[in-house]
Short mmCIF file of C-alpha atoms in Angstrom, two decimals:
data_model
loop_
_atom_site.label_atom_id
_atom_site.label_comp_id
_atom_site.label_asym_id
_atom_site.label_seq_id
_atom_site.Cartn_x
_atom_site.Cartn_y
_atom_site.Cartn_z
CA UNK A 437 -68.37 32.15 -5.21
CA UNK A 438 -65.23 34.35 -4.75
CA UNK A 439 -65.05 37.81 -5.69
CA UNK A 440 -63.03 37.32 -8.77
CA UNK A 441 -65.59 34.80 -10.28
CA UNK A 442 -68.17 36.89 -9.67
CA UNK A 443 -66.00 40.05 -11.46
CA UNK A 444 -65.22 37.88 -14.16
CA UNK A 445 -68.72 37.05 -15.05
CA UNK A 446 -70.08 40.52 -14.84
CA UNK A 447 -66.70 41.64 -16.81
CA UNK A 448 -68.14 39.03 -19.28
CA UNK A 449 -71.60 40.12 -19.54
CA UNK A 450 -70.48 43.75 -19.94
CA UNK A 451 -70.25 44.96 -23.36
CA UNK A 452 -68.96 48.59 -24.80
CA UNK A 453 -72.02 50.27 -23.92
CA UNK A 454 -72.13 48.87 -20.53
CA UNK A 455 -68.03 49.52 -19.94
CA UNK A 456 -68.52 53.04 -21.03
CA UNK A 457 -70.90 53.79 -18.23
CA UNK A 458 -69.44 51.95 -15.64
CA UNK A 459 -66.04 52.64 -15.83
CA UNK A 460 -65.73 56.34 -16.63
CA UNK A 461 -68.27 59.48 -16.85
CA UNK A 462 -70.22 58.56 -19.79
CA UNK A 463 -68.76 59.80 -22.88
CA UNK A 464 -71.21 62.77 -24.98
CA UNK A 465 -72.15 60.54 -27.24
CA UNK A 466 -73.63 58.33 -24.91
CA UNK A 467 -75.43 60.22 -22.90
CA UNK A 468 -77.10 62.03 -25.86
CA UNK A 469 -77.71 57.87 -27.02
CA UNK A 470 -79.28 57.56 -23.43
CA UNK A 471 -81.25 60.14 -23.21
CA UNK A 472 -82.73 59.29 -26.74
CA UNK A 473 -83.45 56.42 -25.59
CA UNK A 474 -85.29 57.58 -22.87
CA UNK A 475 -87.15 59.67 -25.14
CA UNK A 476 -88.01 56.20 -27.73
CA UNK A 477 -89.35 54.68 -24.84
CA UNK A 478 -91.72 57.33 -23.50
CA UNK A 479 -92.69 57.82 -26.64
CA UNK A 480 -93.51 54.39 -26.82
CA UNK A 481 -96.17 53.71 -23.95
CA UNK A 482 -97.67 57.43 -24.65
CA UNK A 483 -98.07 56.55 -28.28
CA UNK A 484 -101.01 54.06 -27.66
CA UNK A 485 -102.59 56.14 -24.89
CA UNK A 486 -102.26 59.68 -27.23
CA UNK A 487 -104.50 57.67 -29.74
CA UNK A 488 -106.60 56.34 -27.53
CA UNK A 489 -107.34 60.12 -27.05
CA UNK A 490 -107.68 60.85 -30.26
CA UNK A 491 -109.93 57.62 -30.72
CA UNK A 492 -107.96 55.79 -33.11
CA UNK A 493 -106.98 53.32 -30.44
CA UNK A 494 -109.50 51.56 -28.37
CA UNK A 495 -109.28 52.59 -24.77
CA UNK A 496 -107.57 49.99 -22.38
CA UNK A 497 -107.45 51.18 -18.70
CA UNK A 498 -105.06 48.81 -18.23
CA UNK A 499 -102.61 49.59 -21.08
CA UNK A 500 -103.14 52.76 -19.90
CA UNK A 501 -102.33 51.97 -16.17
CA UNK A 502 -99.01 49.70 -17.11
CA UNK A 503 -98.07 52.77 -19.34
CA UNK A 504 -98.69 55.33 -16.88
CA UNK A 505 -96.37 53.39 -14.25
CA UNK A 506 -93.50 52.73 -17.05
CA UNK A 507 -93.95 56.17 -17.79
CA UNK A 508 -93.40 57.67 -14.36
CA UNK A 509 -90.33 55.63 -14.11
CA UNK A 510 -89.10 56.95 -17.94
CA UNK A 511 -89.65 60.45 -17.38
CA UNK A 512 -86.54 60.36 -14.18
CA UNK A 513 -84.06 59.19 -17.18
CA UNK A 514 -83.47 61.99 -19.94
CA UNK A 515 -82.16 64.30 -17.62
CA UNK A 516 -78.83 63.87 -16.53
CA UNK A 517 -77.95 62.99 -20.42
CA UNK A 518 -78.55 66.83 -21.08
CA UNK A 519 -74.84 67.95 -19.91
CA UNK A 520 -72.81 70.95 -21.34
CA UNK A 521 -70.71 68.27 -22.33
CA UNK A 522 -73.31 67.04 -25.32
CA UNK A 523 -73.91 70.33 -26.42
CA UNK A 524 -71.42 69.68 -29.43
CA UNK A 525 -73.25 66.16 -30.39
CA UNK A 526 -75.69 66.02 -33.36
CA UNK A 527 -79.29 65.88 -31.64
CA UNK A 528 -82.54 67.83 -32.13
CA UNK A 529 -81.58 69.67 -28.64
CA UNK A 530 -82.09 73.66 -28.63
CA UNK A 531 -79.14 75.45 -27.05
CA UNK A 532 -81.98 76.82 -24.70
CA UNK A 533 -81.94 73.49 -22.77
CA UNK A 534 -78.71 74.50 -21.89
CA UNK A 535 -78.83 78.31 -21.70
CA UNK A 536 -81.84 78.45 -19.88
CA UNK A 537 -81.72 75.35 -17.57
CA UNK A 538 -84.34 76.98 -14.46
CA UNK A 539 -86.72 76.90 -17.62
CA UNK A 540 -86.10 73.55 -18.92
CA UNK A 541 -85.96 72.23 -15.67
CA UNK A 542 -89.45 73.37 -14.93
CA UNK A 543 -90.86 71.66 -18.24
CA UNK A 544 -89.39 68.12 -16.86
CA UNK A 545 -90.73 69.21 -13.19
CA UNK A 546 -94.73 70.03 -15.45
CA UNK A 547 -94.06 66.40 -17.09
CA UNK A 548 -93.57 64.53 -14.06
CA UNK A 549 -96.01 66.43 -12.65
CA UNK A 550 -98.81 65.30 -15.27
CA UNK A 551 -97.83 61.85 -15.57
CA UNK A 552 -98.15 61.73 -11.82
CA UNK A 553 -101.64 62.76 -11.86
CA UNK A 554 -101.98 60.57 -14.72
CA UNK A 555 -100.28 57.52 -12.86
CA UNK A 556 -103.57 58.79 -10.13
CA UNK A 557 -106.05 59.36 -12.57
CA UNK A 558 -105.20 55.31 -14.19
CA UNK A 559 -106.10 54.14 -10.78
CA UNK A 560 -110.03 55.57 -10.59
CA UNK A 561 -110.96 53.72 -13.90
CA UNK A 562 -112.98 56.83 -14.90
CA UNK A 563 -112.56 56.83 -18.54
CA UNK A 564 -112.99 60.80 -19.06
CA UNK A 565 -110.69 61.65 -16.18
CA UNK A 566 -107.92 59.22 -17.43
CA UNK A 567 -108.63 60.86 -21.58
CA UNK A 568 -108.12 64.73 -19.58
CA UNK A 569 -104.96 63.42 -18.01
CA UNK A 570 -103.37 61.35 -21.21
CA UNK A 571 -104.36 65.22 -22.71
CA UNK A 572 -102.21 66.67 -19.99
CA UNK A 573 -99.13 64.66 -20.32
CA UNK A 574 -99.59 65.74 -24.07
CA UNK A 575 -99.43 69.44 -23.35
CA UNK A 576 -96.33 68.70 -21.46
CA UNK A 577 -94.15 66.92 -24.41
CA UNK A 578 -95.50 69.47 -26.67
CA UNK A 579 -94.70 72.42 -24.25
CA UNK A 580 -90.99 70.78 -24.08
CA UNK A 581 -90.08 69.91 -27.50
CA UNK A 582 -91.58 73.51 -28.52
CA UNK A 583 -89.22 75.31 -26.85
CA UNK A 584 -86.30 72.83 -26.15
CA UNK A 585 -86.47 70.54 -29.53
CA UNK A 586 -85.83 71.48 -33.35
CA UNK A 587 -88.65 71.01 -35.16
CA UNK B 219 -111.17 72.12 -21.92
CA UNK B 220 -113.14 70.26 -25.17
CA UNK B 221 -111.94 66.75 -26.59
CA UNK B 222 -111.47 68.34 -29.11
CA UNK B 223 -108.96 71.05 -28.13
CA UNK B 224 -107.21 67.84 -25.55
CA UNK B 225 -106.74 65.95 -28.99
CA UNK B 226 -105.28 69.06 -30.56
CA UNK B 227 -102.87 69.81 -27.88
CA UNK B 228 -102.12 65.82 -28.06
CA UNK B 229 -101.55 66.20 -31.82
CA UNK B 230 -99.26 68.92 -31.42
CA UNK B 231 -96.88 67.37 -29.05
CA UNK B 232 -96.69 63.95 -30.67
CA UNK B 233 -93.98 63.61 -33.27
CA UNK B 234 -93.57 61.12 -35.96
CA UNK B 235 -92.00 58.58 -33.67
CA UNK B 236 -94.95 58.44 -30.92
CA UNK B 237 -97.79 58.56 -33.98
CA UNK B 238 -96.23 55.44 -35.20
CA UNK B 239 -96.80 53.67 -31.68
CA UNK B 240 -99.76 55.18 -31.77
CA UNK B 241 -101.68 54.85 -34.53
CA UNK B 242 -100.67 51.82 -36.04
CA UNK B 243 -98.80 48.41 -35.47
CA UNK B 244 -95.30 50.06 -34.52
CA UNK B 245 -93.14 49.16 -38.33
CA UNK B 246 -90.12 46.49 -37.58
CA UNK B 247 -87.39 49.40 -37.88
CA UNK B 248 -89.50 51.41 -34.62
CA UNK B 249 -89.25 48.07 -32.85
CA UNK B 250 -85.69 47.46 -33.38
CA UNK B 251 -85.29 51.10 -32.10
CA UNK B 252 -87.57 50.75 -29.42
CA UNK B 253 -85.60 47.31 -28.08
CA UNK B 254 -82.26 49.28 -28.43
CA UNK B 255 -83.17 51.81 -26.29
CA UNK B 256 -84.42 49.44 -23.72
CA UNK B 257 -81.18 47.66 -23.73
CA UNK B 258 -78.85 51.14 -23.62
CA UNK B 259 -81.40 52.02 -20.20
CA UNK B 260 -80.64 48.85 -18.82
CA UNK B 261 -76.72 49.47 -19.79
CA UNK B 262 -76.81 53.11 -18.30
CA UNK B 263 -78.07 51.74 -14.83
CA UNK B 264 -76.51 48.20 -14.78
CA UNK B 265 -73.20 49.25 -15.64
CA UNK B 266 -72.10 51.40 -12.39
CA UNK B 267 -73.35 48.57 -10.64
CA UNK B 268 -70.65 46.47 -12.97
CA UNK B 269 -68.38 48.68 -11.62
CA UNK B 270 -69.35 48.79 -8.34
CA UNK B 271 -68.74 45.08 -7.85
CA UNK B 272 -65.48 45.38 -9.72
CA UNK B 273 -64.12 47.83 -7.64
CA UNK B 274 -63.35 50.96 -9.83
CA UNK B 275 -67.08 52.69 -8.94
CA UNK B 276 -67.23 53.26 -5.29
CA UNK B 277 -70.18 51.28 -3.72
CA UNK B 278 -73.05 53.32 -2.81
CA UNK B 279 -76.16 51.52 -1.92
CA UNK B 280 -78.57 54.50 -2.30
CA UNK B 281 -77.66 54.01 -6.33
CA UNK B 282 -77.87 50.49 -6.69
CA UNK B 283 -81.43 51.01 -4.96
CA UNK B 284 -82.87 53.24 -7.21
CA UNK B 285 -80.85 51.66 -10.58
CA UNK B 286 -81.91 48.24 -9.05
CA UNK B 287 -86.43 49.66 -9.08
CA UNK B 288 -85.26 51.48 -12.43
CA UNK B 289 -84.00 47.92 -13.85
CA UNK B 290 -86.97 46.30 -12.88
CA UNK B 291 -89.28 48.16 -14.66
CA UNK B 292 -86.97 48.35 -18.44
CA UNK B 293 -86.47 44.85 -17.89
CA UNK B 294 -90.27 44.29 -18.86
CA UNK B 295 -89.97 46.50 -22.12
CA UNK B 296 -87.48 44.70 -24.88
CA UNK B 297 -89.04 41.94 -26.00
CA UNK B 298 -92.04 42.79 -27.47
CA UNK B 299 -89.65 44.11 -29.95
CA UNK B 300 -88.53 40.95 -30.60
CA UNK B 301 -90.99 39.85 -33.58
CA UNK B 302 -90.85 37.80 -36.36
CA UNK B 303 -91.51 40.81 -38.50
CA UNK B 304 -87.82 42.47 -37.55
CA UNK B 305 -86.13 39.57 -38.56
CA UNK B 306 -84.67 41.48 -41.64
CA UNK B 307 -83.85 44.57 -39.44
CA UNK B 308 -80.24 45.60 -39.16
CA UNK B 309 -79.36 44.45 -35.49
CA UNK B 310 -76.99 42.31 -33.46
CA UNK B 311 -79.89 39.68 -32.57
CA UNK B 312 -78.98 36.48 -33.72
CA UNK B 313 -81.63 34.30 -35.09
CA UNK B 314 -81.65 31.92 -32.28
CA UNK B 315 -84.39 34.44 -30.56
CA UNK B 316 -86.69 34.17 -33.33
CA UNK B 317 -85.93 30.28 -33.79
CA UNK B 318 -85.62 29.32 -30.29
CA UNK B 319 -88.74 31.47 -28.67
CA UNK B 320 -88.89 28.77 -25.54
CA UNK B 321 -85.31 29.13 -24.81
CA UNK B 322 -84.82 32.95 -25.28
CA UNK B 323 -88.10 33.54 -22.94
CA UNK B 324 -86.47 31.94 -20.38
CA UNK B 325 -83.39 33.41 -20.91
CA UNK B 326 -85.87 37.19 -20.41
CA UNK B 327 -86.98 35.27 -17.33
CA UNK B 328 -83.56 34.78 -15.69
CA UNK B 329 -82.96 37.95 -16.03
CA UNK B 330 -86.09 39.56 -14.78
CA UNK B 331 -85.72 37.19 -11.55
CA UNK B 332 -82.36 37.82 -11.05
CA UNK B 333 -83.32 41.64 -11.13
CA UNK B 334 -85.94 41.26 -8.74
CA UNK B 335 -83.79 39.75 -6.73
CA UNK B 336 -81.11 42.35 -6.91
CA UNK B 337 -84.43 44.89 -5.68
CA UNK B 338 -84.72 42.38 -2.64
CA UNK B 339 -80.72 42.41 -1.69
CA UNK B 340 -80.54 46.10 -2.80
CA UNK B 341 -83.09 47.17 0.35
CA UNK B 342 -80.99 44.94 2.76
CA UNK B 343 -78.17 47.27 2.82
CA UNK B 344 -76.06 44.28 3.41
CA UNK B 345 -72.99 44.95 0.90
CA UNK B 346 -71.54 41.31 0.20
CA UNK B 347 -75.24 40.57 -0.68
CA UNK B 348 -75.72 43.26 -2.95
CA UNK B 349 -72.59 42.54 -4.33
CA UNK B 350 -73.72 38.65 -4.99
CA UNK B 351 -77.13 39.89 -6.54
CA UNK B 352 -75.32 42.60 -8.78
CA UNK B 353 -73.32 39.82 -10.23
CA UNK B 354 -75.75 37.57 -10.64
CA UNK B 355 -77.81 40.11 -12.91
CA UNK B 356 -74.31 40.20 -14.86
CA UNK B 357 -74.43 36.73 -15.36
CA UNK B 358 -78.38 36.35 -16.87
CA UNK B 359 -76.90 39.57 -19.41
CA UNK B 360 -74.05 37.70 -20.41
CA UNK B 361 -76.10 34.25 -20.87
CA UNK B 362 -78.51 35.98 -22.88
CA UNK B 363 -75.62 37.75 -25.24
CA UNK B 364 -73.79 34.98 -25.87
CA UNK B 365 -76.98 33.08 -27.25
CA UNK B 366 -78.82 35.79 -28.77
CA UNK B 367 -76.57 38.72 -29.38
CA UNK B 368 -73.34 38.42 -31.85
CA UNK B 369 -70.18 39.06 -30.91
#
């Protein structure tokens, strides 16, 4: 296949979102849209594990193990959405995320860090060390969105 | 630290969009949300690739390695989103991927091979490979748009 078929098929499969991203430094808009989406999706696989915690969902070590992996891969992906750039877009964002980046860096760096050891703990199939480290990965959202995120 | 205060601190830092995940059947409007933000992830790291192999994003291997391992992983999280219940939910699917199930899982498959096969040709460091695999991930997007996405 020659170059130029292969362009034109990708060219093809690319819509506005995907142009947007490729072609140019994503627009404000869409990096607040990806970094939402980021945020949907981790809020997604910690939804079931958060009420397996609280008991309301039966425990599955290995929902919570899948979870925990997609998880350590979705917490790399807000990030780089959160540029001076947005800080005029409509979002739930406190201007501290951008006035006081060392501190909202270290509240991503406490995140990772917990679903880490909860990517660790998923591994050792001990039920009551896998609750304490869903509980930590808790602490850390709610540490974040209490001091970066309108209420 | 008690269950009780790790289910506290886990109350605290989930919002209304993780205790719907969480504590019930996620409604069809969370799961049309949910797919969407799968699909903008996928867009956000696909598309320099897009660009990459047409030329206007300079090729970097190092970033089509890590978007390649990031692709992998949000290309296992759409389509349990896709359920007969969000039929009536405002979205661009068309109703060939509720009436043709068969045909649209394969259409998930093509994509999640050609993926892993962009991961394979993405720790080869072999450009005009890369290059192939990137566009053949284009082409299992497109395939899938034109039969299940509208215009």
């Amino acid at each position: 296949m020659t170059r130029k078929l292969v362009s034109a098929g990708v060219a093809l499969a690319l819509g506005a979102g995907f142009a947007a991203a490729a072609f140019a430094q994503a627009k404000p808009d869409v990096l607040v849209k990806q970094r939402q989406s980021a945020m949907v999706l981790i809020g997604k696989y910690f939804g079931p594990m958060g009420g397996m915690l609280k008991g309301v969902v039966p425990f599955d070590a290995k929902v919570v193990e899948r979870n925990a992996g997609y998880l350590q891969v979705l917490a790399q992906m807000p990030w780089d959405g959160f540029t001076e750039a947005t800080k005029g877009e409509k979002s739930r964002t406190l201007p501290a995320a951008f006035s006081d980046p060392a501190k909202f860096k270290q509240a991503q760096d406490q995140f990772q860090s917990a679903v880490g050891a909860l990517v660790a703990a998923s591994k050792t199939g001990d039920e009551a060390k896998i609750k304490g480290a869903i509980g930590d990965v808790g602490k850390t959202c709610g540490g974040c969105h209490d001091n970066f995120r309108e209420k």
